[in-house]
Short mmCIF file of C-alpha atoms and ligand atoms in Angstrom, two decimals:
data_model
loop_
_atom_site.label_atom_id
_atom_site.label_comp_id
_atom_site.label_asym_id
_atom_site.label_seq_id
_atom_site.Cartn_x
_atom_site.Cartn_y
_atom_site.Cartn_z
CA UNK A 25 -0.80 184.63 199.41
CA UNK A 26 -4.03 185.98 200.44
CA UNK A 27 -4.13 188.10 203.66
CA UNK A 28 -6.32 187.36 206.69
CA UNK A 29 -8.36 190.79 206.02
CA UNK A 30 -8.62 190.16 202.45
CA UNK A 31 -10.39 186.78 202.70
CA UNK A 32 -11.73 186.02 205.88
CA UNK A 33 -12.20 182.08 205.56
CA UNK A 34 -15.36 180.56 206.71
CA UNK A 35 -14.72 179.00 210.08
CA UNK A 36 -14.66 175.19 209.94
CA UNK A 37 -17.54 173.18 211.99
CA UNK A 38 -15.56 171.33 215.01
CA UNK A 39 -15.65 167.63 214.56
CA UNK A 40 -16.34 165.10 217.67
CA UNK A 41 -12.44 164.62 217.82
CA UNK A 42 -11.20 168.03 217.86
CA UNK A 43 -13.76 168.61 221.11
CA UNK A 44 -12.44 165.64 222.89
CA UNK A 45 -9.17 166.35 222.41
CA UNK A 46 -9.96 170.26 223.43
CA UNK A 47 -11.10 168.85 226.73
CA UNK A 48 -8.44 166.07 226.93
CA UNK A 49 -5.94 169.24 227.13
CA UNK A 50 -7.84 170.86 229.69
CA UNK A 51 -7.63 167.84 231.96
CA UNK A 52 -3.90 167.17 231.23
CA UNK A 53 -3.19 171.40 232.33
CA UNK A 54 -5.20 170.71 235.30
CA UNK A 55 -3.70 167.62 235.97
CA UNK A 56 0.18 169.57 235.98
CA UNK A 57 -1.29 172.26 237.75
CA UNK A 58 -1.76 170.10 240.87
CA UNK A 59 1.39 168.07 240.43
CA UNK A 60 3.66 171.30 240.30
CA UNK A 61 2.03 172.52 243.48
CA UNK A 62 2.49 169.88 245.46
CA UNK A 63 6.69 169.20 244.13
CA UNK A 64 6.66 172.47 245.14
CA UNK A 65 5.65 172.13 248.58
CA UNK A 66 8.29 168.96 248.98
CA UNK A 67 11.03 171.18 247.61
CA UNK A 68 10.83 174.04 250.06
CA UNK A 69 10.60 170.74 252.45
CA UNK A 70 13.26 169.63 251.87
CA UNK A 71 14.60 173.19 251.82
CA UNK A 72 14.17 173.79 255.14
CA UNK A 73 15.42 170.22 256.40
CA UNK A 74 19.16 171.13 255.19
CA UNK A 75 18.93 174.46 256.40
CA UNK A 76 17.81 173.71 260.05
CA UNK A 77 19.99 170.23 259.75
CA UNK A 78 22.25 170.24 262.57
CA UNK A 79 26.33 171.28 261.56
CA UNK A 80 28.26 168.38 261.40
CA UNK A 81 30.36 166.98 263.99
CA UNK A 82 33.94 167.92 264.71
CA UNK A 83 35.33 166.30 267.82
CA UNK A 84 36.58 162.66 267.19
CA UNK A 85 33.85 161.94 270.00
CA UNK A 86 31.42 162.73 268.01
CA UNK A 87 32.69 161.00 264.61
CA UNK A 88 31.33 157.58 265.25
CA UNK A 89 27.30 159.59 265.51
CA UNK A 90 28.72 161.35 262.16
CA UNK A 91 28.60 158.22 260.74
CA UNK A 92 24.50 158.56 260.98
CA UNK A 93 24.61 161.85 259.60
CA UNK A 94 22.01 162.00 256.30
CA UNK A 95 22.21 163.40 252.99
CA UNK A 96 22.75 166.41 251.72
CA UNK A 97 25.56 168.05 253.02
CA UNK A 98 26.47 171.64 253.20
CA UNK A 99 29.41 172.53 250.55
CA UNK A 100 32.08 175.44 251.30
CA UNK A 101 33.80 174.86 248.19
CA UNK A 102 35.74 177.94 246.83
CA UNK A 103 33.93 180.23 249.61
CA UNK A 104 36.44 182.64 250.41
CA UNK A 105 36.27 186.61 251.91
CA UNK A 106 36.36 189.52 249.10
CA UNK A 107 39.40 190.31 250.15
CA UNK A 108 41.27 186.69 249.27
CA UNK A 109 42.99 188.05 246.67
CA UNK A 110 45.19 190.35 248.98
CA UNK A 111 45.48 187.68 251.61
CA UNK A 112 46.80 185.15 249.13
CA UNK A 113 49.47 187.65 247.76
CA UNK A 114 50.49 187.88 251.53
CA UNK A 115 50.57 183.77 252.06
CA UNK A 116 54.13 182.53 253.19
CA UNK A 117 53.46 179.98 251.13
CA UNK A 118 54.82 176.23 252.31
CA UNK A 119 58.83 175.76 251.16
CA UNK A 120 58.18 172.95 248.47
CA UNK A 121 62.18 173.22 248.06
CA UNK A 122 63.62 169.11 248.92
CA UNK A 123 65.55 169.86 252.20
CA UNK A 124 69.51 168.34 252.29
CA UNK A 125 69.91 165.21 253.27
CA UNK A 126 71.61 165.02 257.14
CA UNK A 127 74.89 163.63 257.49
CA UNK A 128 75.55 160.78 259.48
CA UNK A 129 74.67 157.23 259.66
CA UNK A 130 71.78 158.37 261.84
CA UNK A 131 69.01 160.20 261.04
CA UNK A 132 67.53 161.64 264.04
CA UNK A 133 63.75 163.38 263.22
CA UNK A 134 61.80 164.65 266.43
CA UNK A 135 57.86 165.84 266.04
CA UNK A 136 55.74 167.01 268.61
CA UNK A 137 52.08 166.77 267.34
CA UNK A 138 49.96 169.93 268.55
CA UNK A 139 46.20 171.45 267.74
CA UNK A 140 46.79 174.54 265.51
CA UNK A 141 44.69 176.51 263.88
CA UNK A 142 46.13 177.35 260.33
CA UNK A 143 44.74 178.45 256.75
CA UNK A 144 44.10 176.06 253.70
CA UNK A 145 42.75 178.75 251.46
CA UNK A 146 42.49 182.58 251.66
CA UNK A 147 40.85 183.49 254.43
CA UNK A 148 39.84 180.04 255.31
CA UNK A 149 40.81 179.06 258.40
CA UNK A 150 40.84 175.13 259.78
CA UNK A 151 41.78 173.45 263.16
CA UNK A 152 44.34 170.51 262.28
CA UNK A 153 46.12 168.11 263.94
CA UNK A 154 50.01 168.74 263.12
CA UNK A 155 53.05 167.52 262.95
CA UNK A 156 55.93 169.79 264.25
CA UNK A 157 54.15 173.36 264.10
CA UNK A 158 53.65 172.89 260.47
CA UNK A 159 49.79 172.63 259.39
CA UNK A 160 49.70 169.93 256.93
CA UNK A 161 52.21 168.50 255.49
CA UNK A 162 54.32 168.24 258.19
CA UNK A 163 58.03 168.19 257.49
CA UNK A 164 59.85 166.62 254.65
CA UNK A 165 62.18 164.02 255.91
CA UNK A 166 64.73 163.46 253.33
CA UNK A 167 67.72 160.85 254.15
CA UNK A 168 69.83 158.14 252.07
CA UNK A 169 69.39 154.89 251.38
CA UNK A 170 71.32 153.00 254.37
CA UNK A 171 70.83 155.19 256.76
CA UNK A 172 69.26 154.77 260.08
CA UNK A 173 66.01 156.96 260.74
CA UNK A 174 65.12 157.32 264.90
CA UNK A 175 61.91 158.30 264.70
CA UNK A 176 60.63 160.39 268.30
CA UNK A 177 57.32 161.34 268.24
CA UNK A 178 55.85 163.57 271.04
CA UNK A 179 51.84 163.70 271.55
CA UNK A 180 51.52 168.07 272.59
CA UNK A 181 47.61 167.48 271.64
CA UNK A 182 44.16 166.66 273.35
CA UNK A 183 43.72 162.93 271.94
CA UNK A 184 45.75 159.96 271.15
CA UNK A 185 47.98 160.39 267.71
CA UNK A 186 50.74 157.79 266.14
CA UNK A 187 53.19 157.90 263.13
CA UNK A 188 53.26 155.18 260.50
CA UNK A 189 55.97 155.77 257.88
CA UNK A 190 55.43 153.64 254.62
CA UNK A 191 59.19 154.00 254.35
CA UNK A 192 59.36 151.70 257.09
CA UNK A 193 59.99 147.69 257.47
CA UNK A 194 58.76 147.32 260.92
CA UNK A 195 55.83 145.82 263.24
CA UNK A 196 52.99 148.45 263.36
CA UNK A 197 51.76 147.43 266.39
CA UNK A 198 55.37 148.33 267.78
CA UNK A 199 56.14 151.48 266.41
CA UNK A 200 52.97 152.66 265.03
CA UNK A 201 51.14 152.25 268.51
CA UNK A 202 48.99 155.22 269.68
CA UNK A 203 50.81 157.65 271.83
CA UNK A 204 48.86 159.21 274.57
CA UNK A 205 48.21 163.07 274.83
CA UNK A 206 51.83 163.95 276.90
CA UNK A 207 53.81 160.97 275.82
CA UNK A 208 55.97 160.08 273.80
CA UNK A 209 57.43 157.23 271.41
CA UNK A 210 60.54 156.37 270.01
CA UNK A 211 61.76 154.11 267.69
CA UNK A 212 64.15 153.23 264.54
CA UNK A 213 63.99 151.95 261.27
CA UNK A 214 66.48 151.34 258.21
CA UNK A 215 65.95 153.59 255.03
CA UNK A 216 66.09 150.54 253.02
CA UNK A 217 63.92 151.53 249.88
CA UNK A 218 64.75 154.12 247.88
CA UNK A 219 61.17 156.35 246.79
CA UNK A 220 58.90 158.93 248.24
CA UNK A 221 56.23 157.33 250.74
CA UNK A 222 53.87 158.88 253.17
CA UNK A 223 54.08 159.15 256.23
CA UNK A 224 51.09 159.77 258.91
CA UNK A 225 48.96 159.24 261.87
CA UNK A 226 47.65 155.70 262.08
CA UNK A 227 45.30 156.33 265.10
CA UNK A 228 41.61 155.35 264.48
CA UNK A 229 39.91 156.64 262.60
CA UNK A 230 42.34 157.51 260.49
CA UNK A 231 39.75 159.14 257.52
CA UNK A 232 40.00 161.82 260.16
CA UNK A 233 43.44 161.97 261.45
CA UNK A 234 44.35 162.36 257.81
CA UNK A 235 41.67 164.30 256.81
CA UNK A 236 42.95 166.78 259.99
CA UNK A 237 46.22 167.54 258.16
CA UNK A 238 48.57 164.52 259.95
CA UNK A 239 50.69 163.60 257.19
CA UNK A 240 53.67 164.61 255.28
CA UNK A 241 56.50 162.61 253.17
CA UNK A 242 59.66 160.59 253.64
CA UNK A 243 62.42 160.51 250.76
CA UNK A 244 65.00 158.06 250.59
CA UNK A 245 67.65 158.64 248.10
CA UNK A 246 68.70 155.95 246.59
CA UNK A 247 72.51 154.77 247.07
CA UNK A 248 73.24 155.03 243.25
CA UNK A 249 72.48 158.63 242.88
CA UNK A 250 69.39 159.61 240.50
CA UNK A 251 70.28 162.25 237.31
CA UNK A 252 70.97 165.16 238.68
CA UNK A 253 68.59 168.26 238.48
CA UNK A 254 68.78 171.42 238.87
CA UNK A 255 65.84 171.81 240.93
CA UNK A 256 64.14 169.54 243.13
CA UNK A 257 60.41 169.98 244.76
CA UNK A 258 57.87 168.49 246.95
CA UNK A 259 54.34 168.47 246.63
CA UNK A 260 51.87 166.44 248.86
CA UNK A 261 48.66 166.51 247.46
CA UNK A 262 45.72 166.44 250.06
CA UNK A 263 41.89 167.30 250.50
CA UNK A 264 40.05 169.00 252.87
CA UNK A 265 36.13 168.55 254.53
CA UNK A 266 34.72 171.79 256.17
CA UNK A 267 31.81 171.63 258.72
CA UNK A 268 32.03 175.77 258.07
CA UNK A 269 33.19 178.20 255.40
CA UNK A 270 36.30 178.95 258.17
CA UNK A 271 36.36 182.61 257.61
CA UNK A 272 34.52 184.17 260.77
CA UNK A 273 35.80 181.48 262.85
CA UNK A 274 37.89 178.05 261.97
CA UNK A 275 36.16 174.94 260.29
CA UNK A 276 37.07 171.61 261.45
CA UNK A 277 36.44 168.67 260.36
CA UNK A 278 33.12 166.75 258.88
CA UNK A 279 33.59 163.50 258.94
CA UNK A 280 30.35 162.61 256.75
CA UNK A 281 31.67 164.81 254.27
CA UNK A 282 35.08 162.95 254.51
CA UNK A 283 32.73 159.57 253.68
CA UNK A 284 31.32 160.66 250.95
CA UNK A 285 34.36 161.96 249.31
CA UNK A 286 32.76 165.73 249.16
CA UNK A 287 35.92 167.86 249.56
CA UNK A 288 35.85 171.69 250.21
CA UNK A 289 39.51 172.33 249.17
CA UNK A 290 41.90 170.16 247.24
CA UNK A 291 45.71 171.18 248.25
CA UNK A 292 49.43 171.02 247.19
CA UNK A 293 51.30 171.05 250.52
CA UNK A 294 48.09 172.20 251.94
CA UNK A 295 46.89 175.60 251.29
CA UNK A 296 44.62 175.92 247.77
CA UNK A 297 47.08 177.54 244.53
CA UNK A 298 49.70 178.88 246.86
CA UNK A 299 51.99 178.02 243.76
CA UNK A 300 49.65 180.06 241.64
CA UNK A 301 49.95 183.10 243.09
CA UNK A 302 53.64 182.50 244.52
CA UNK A 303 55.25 179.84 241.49
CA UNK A 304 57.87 177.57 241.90
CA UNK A 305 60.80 178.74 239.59
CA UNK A 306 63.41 177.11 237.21
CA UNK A 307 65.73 178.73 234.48
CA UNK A 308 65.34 177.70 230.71
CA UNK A 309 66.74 174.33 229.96
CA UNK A 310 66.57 173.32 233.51
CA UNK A 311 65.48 170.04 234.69
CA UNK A 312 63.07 169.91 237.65
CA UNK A 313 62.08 166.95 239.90
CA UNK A 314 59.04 166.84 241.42
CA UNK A 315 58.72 164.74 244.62
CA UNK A 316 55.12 164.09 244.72
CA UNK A 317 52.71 161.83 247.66
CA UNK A 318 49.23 162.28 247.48
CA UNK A 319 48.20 162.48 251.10
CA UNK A 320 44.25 161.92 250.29
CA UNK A 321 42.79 161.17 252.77
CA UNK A 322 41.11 159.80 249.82
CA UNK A 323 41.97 161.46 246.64
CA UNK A 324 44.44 160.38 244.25
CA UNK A 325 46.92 163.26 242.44
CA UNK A 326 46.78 162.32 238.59
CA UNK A 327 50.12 164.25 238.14
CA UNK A 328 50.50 166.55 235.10
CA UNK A 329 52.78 169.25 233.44
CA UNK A 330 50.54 171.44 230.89
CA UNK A 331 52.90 172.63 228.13
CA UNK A 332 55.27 169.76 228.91
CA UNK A 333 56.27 165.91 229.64
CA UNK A 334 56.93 163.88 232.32
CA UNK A 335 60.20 163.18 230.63
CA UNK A 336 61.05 160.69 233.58
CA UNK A 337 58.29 159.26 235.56
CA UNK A 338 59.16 156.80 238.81
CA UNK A 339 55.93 154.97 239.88
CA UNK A 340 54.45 155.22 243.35
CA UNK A 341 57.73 155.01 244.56
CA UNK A 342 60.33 153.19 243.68
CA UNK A 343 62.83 154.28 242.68
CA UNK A 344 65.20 150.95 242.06
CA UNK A 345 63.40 150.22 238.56
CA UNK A 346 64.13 152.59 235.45
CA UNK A 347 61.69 155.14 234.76
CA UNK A 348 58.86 156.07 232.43
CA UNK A 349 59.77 158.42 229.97
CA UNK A 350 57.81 160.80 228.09
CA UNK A 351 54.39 160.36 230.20
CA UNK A 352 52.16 163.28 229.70
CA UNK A 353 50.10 162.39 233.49
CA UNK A 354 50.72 159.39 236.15
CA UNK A 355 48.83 158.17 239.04
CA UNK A 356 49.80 158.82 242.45
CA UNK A 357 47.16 156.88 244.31
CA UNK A 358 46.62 157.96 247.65
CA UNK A 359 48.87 156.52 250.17
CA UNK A 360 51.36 156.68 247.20
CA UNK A 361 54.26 158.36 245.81
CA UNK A 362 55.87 158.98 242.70
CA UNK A 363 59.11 161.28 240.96
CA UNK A 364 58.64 163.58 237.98
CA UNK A 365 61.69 164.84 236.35
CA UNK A 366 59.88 167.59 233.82
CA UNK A 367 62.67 169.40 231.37
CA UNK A 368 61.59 172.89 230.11
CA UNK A 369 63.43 175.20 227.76
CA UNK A 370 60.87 177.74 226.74
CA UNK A 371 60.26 180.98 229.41
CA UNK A 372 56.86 180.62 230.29
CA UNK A 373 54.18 179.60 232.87
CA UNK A 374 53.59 175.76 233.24
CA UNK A 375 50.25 174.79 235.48
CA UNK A 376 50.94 171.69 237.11
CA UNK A 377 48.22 170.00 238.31
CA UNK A 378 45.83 166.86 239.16
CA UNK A 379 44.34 166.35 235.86
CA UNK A 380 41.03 165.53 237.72
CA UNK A 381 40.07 168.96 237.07
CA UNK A 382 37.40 169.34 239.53
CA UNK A 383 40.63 169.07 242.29
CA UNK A 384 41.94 172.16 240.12
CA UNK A 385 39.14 173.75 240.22
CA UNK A 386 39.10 173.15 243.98
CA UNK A 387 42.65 174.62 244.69
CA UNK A 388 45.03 171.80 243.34
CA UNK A 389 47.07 173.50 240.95
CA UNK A 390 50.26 176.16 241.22
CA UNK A 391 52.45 177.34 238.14
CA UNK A 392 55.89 176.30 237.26
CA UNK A 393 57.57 179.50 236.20
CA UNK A 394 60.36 179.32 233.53
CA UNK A 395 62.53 182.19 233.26
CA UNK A 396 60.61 186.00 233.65
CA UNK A 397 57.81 185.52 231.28
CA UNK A 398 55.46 187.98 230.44
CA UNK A 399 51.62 187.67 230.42
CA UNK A 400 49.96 184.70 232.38
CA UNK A 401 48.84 181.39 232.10
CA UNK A 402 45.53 180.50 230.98
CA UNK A 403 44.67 177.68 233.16
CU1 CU Y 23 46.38 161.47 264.80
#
């Protein structure tokens, strides 16, 4: 092959087309020149719009203006302080352990709703709404079929609350009625249907009473006992919408974040992988039943068991009709419920999780943990 320095070639005379399309490419650099420069400009725009944007509302007052508020909105997703690793190792994390049933043919449950500050994540702090001291969830109600559930409810916060219990056959506009701030409601209803429902605050709008942490779950044990376990949990699965990052002072609630389905944190029983860093346990061989509502407001929990099956699945629910068995994940929609009986002989770690991984990713996930394994999980 002949070298450039070896054989310089004569250099070829430019035809009429070459120039033209010389000067064509001139024009067309020119012509992105100018059209960067000015997308530019609009970006840093645009820029400076969402910084200086005003931070969303919290109060319920201001909700209904919320509902004006434009796109794009600020996420706090997975911002925690350096030192969340510590403070999650020091988490009490929420019992997820199914209470006893109470004896007696009646079942009497008494909440007082207050404002409380708690933590969702570590080193994320969030002003809720909740039921009976407890953040979110508030407490598991477990009774029997047949049994007779009197239901007080006692309004310690600043705004109007209520209880609806989808447990319950009964007029809402009776028992689910608002309950002003200092009152309090009473009423009673027959555990008639055996499942796991939600309970929570019906008061309008409810996107934010739920969103504020008002919920929690109702069991009702069917008459005709279910297989027995050896270990029985329950997880209410639940999102969260920041108008802050909660760490120098508490976040509380955007609302037009809540619309548009942009969650911050994505919970089991309300605090982001509690269960990672503080498992739920079982021996090898055991059988363990998951109780499992997903709270939402919005999000459903699409409930899975990595390294294992569903071996018994009850849908949303009911728990009258025979199971699924051998699902590998189910549905809970939100506003639903559902039971998970998952059998595991092997020691080991077992993420459970909603299998709509960006809710993992988001804090949705905590670790089953069979027998003293060694090493850790990969998810
Ligand atoms: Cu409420």
């Amino acid at each position: 092959m002949a070298s450039h320095s070896a054989h310089q070639r004569p250099r070829p005379v430019e035809t009429e087309s070459a120039v033209f399309a010389k000067v064509a490419a001139l024009l067309l650099g020119i012509l992105v020149a100018v059209l960067g420069f000015f997308s530019l400009l609009m970006w840093a725009d645009a820029r400076e719009a969402r910084d200086s944007a005003a931070p969303p509302a919290a109060a319920t007052s201001d909700i209904a203006a919320a509902h004006n508020t434009a796109l794009p909105l600020n996420s706090f997703a997975g911002v925690v302080p350096e030192n969340a690793q510590e403070l999650a190792a020091a988490h009490k994390p929420y019992d997820a352990t199914l209470p006893p049933i109470p004896a007696g043919d009646l079942v009497k449950v008494h909440m007082t709703l207050e404002d409380l500050t708690v933590e969702i994540a570590p080193g994320v702090k969030y002003n809720t709404w909740a039921f009976d001291g407890h953040g979110a969830p508030g407490p598991v109600v477990n009774v029997r079929e047949g049994q007779t559930v009197e239901m007080t409810l006692t309004n310690g916060g600043s705004i109007p609350h209520s209880i609806d219990f989808h447990a319950a056959r009964i007029a809402p506009n009776v028992a689910f009625k608002d309950v002003a701030p200092g009152d309090s409601i009473k009423f009673r209803f027959t555990a008639s249907d055996p499942g796991v429902f939600m309970y929570h605050c019906g008061t309008k709008p409810v996107l934010a009473h739920i969103a504020n942490g008002m919920y929690g779950a109702i069991i009702i044990q069917p008459k005709q006992a279910l297989p027995k376990v050896d270990n029985e949990y329950v997880l209410v699965g639940s999102e969260w919408y920041l108008n802050g990052d909660g760490i120098e002072e508490p976040a509380s609630l955007d609302f037009a974040k809540a619309r548009a389905r942009l969650s911050d944190w994505v919970t089991f029983n309300g605090y982001a992988n509690q269960y990672v860093t503080h498992p739920l346990t079982a021996d090898p061989g055991e059988t363990t039943r998951f109780w499992v509502v997903a709270a939402g407001p919005t999000n459903n929990v699409n409930f899975h068991v990595v390294g294992g099956m569903l071996d018994r699945a009850w849908v949303n629910g009911g728990l009258t009709n025979p199971p699924q068995t051998n699902v590998q994940t189910v549905i809970v929609p939100a506003g639903g419920g559902g039971v998970f009986d998952v059998k595991l002989g092997a020691e080991g770690l077992y993420p459970f999780v909603s299998h709509a991984f960006a809710d993992v990713d988001l804090g949705q996930v905590g670790l089953l943990k069979i027998g003293n394994p060694k090493g850790t999980a990969s998810h």
